[in-house]
Every structure is written in structure tokens, then in C-alpha cells.
CSV table of C-alpha atoms in Angstrom, one decimal:
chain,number,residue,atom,x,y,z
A,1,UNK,CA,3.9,11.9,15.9
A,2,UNK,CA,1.6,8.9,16.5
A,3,UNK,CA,2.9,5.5,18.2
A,4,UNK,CA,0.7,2.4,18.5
A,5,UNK,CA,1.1,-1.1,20.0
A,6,UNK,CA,-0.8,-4.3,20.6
A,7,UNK,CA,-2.7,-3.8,23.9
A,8,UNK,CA,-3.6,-7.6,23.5
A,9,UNK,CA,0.0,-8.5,23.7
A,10,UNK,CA,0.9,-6.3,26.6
A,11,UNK,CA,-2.1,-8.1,28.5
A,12,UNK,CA,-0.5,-11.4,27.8
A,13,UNK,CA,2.6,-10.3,29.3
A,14,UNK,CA,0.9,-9.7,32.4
A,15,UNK,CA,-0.5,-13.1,32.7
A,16,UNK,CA,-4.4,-12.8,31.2
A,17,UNK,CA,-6.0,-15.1,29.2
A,18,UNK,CA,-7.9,-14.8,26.2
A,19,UNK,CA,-8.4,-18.5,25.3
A,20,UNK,CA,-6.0,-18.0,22.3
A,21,UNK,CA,-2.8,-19.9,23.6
A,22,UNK,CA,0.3,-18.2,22.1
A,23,UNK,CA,-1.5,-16.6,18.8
A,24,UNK,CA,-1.4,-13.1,20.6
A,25,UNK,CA,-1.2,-10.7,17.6
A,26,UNK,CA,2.2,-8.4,18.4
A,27,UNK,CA,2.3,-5.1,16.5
A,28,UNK,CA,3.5,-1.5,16.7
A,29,UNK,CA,3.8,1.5,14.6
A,30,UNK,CA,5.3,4.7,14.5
A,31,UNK,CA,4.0,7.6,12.4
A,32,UNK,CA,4.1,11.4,11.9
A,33,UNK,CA,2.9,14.0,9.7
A,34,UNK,CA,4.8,17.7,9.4
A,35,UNK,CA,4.0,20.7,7.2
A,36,UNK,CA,5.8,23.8,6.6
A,37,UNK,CA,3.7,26.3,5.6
A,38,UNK,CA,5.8,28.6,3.5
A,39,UNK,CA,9.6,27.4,1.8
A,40,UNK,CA,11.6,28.6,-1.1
A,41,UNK,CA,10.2,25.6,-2.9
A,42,UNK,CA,6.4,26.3,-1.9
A,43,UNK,CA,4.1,24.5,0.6
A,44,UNK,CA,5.9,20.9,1.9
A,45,UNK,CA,4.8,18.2,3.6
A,46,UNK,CA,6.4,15.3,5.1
A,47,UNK,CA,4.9,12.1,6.2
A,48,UNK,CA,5.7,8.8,6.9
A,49,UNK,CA,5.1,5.4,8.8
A,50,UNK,CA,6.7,2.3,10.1
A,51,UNK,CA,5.8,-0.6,11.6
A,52,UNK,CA,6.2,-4.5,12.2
A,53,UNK,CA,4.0,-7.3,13.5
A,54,UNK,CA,4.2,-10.9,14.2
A,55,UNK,CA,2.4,-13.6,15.2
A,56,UNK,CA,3.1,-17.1,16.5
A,57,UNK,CA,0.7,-20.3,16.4
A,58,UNK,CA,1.4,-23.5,18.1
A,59,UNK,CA,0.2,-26.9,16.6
A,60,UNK,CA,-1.1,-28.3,19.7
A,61,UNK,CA,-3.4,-25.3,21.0
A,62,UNK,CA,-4.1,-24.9,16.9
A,63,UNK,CA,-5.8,-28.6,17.4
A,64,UNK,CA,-7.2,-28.2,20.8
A,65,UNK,CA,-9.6,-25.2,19.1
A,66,UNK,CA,-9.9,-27.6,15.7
A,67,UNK,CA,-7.9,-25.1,13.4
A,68,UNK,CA,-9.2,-21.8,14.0
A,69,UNK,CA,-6.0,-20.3,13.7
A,70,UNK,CA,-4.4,-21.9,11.2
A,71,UNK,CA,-3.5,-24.9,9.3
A,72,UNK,CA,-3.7,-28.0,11.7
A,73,UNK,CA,-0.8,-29.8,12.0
A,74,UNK,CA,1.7,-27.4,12.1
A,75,UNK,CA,3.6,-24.5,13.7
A,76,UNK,CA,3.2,-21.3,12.2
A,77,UNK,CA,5.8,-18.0,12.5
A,78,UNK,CA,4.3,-15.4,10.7
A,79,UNK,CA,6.1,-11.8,10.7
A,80,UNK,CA,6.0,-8.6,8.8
A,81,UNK,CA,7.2,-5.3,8.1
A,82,UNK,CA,6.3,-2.1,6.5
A,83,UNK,CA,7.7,1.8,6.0
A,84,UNK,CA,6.5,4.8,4.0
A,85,UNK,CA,8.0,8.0,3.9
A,86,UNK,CA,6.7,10.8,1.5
A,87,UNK,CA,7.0,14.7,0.7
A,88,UNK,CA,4.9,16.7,-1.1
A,89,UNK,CA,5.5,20.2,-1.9
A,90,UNK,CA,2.8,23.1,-3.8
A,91,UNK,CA,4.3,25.7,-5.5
A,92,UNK,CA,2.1,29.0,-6.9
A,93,UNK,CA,3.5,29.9,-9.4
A,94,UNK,CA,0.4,32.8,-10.0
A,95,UNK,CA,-2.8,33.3,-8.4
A,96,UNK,CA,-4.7,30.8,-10.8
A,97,UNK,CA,-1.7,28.4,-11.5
A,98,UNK,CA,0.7,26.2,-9.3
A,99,UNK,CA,2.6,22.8,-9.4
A,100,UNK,CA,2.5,20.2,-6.9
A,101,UNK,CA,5.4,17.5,-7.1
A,102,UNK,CA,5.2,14.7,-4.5
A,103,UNK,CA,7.9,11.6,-4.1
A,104,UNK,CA,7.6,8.8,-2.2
A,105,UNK,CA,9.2,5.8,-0.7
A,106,UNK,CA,7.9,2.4,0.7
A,107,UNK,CA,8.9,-1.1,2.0
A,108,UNK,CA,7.2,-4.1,2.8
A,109,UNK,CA,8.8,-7.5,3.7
A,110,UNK,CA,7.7,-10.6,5.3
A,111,UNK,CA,8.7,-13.4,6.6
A,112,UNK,CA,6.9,-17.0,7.3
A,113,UNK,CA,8.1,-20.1,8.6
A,114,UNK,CA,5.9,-23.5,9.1
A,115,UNK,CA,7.1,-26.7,10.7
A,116,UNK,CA,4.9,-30.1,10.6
A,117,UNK,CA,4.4,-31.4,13.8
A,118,UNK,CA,4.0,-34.9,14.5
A,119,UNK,CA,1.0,-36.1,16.7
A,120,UNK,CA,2.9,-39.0,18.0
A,121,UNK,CA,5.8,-37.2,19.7
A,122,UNK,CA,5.9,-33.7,18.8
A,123,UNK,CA,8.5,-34.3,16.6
A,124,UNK,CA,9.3,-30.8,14.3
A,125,UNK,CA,10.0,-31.0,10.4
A,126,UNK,CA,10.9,-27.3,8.5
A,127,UNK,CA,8.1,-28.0,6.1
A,128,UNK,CA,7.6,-24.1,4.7
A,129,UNK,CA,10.2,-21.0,4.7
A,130,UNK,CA,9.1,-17.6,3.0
A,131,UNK,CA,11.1,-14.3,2.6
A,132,UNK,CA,9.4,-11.9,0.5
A,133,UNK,CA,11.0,-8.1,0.2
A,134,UNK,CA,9.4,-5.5,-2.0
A,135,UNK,CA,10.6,-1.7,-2.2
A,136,UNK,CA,8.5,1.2,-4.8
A,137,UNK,CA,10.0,4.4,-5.6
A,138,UNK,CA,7.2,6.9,-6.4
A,139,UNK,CA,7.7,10.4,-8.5
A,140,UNK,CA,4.7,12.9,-9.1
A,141,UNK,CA,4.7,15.9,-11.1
A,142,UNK,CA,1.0,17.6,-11.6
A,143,UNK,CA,0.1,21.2,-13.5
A,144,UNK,CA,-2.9,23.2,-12.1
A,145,UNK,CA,-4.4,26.3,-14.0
A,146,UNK,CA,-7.3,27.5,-13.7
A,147,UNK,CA,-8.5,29.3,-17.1
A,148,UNK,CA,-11.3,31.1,-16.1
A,149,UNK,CA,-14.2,31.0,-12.9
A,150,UNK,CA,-15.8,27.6,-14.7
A,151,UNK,CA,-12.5,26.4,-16.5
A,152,UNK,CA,-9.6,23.6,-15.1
A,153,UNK,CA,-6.7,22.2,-16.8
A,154,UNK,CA,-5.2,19.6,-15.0
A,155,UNK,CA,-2.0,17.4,-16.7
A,156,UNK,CA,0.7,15.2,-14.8
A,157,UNK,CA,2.9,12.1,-15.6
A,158,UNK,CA,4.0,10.1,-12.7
A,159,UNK,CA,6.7,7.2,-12.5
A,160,UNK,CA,7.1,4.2,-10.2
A,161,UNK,CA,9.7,2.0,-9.7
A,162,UNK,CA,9.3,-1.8,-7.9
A,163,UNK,CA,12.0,-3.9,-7.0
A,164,UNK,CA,11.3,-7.3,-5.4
A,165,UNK,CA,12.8,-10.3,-3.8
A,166,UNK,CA,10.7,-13.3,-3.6
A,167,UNK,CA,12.5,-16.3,-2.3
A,168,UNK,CA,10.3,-19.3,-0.6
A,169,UNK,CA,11.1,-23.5,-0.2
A,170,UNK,CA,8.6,-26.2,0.7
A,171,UNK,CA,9.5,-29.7,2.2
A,172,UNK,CA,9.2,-32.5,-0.9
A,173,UNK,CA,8.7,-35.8,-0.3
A,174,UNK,CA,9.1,-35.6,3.5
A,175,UNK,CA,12.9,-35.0,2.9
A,176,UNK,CA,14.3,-32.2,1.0
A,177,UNK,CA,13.5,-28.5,0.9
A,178,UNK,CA,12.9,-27.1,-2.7
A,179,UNK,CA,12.8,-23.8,-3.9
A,180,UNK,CA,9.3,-22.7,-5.2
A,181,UNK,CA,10.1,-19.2,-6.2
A,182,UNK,CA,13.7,-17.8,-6.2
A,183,UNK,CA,13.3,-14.0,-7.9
A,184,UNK,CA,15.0,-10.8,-8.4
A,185,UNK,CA,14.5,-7.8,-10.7
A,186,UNK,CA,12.6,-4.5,-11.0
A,187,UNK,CA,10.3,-3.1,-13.1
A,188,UNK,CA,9.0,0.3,-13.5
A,189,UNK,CA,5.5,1.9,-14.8
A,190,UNK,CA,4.9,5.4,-16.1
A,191,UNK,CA,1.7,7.1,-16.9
A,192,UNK,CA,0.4,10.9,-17.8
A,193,UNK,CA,-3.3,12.4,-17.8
A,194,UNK,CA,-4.5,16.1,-19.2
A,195,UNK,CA,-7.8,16.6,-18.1
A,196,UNK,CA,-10.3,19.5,-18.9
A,197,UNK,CA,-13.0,20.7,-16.5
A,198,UNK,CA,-16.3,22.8,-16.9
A,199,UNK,CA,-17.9,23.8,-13.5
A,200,UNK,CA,-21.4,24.5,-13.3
A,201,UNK,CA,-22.8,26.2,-16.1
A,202,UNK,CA,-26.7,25.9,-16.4
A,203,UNK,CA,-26.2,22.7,-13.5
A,204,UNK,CA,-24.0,20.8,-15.6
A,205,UNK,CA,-20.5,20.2,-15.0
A,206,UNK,CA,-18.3,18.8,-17.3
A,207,UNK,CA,-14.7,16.6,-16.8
A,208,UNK,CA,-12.8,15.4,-20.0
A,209,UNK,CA,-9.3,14.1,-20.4
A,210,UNK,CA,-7.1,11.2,-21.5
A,211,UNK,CA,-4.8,8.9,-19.5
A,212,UNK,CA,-1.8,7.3,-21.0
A,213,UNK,CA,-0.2,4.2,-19.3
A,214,UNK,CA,3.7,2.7,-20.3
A,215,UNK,CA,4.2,-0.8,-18.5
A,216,UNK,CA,8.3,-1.4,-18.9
A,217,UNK,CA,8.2,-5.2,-18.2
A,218,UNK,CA,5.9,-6.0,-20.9
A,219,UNK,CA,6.8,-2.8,-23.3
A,220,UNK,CA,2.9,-2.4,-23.0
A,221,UNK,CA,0.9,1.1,-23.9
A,222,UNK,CA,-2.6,1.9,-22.9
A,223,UNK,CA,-4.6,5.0,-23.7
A,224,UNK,CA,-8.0,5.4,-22.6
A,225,UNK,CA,-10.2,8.5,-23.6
A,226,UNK,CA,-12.6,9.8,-19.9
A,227,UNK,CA,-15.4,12.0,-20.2
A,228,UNK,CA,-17.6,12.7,-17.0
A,229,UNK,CA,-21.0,14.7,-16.7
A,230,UNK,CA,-22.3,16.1,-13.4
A,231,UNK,CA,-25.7,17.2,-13.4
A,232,UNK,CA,-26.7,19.1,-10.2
A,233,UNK,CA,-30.7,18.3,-9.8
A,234,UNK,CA,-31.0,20.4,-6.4
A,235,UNK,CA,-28.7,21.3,-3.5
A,236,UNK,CA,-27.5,17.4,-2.3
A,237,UNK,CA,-28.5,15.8,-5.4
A,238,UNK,CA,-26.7,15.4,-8.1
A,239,UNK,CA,-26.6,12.6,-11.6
A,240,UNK,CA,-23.9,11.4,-12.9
């Protein structure tokens, strides 16, 4: 288990200056990574990682260093969020063949918020509001066998699934707040492979297969053909 913060931000609590104003970056994460070695269901791994940040710039320091932080003019709140969690697991199923299935989670959001700021009084407007939330569900399957001491076959599919929210206004005409996106839905994307590999005979190796894609939004289908040649000149070179 691994946990990170922003040093920056806990030296700006204690009162040091870094000639940034209040755009101290604040961040932390969490993350870990755990194996067991031996299950009914082969080899698994588990992984994952969380974390959020934010950030806030004020107008009047933003002006005082002529915009290097941001858009002059204005107040900027600017916060994220983000989380993956994952398993994998390798099963033998004999000494030259096994399956590895991995699935996988992951969220990332953020959030923004942007208020005009008069230079005659300091007067605040909402000019900008953002909320976007995205969330992908992942499913792997792959096939390992190895034919012979120079022969691979290698074939998978995979499946992933996004859903998103996408939600965001900006200030029109100096009085109302329109929406600029304002979005729901999901969409998923599927692909396979089988790919065929030749190791080293006479210095060449040799890697062909096709890759099949299925995008669901557009009802789209692409197949591309791949073919790759290795050609091992002497020990640390090699032409591809």
C-alpha cells in the first residue's frame, strides 16, 4: 500500500511562501497492489488507486503575476477525482497453455467553477460551472498456447463499457447562465485479435494476426490484417 500527498500544500499550511499566492496544488492518493500466488481460479492480482486534487486561483494574485496561472480576470476552482480497481487472474490450464482473464473498473470526475471578477470593486459574477463524471467497465479474456519451442498462438476479445455525464453552463450576455452541454448515455466497444508467432528461426522472427474492432454507438466494424518481422542482426541489434 502506497499513500501520497502534496508536500507543497503542507508547507503552505505552515506559513511558507512560494510566490504563488493561493494556487498551491493540493493532491493525495492511495494505492496498493496484492497477489496471491496460488487459488482455485489460478494466479490473481489485485490492484487499484484513488485519488483527488484541487487547486484554487485568485483573480487578483492571477493579475499581480500577469496571468501565469490562469485566465486573467477571474477566479478559478478547479477539482478532480479519479479511482481504478482491477483483478487479474492466470490460469494453466497445461504446461504450454493457460488463460488470463482480467476486469477492471475506473472513475474520473471533475469539477470547475469560474467567477469574473470586477477590477473596480471586486465584485464576483458565476461566469463558468463544469461537472463532468465518466465511469468504464473493462472485461479481458486472452488464450495462450504455445505450439511448439518457435510456435505462439495468441487470441482474446475484450469489452468496455463507458458511461458519462457531461453537464456544464457559461454566463450569456452578462446575465443568464446557459447550458453548453447537458449529456447522459453509454456506449460500449468490443474488439478480438488471434495472432501467430514464429521465434527465431535462422534470426528471423515472425508475428502475424488480425484485429477486429465493434464500435456500438456508431454500429461501426474495423478489421485490420498485422504482420511483423524481427530480424536479429547480432546480440542488441535487431530490424524491424
Amino acid at each position: 500500500i502506497n499513500y501520497r500527498y502534496s508536500s507543497l500544500a503542507v508547507l503552505d499550511k505552515l506559513g511558507l511562501n512560494f510566490g504563488t499566492g493561493g494556487a498551491i496544488p493540493e493532491y493525495q492518493d492511495i494505492s496498493f497492489n496484492v497477489n496471491f500466488p496460488q487459488q482455485k481460479f489460478g494466479k490473481i492480482n489485485l490492484f487499484g488507486i484513488a485519488g483527488k486534487s484541487a487547486i484554487n486561483i485568485d483573480a487578483v494574485e492571477n493579475e499581480m503575476q500577469q496571468g501565469a496561472y490562469g485566465d486573467r480576470g477571474f477566479d478559478i476552482n478547479f477539482k478532480t477525482k479519479a479511482a481504478i480497481l482491477g483483478a487479474t487472474t492466470t490460469i494453466k490450464k497445461t504446461n504450454n497453455s493457460s488463460i488470463i482473464i482480467a476486469l477492471g473498473i475506473s472513475y474520473t470526475g471533475t469539477k470547475s467553477i469560474q467567477d469574473s471578477v470586477s477590477k473596480m470593486n471586486n465584485e464576483k459574477t458565476l461566469w463558468y460551472t463544469g461537472d463532468f463524471d465518466q465511469v468504464k467497465l473493462n472485461a479481458s479474456f486472452k488464450y495462450l498456447k504455445k505450439i511448439n519451442t518457435f510456435q505462439t498462438l495468441l487470441q482474446g476479445f475484450s469489452i468496455e463499457n463507458n458511461l458519462f455525464s457531461l453537464n456544464d453552463k457559461k454566463l450569456y450576455d452578462g446575465t443568464e447562465l446557459r447550458p453548453i452541454r447537458n449529456s447522459k448515455g453509454s456506449t460500449a466497444l468490443a474488439s478480438g485479435f488471434v495472432q501467430w508467432q514464429l521465434k527465431r528461426v535462422k534470426d528471423f522472427s515472425i508475428s502475424t494476426g488480425i484485429h477486429s474492432q465493434f464500435f456500438f454507438l456508431s454500429n461501426s466494424l474495423a478489421i485490420e490484417p498485422r504482420a511483423n518481422i524481427k530480424w536479429s542482426i547480432k546480440q542488441n541489434h535487431s530490424l524491424y
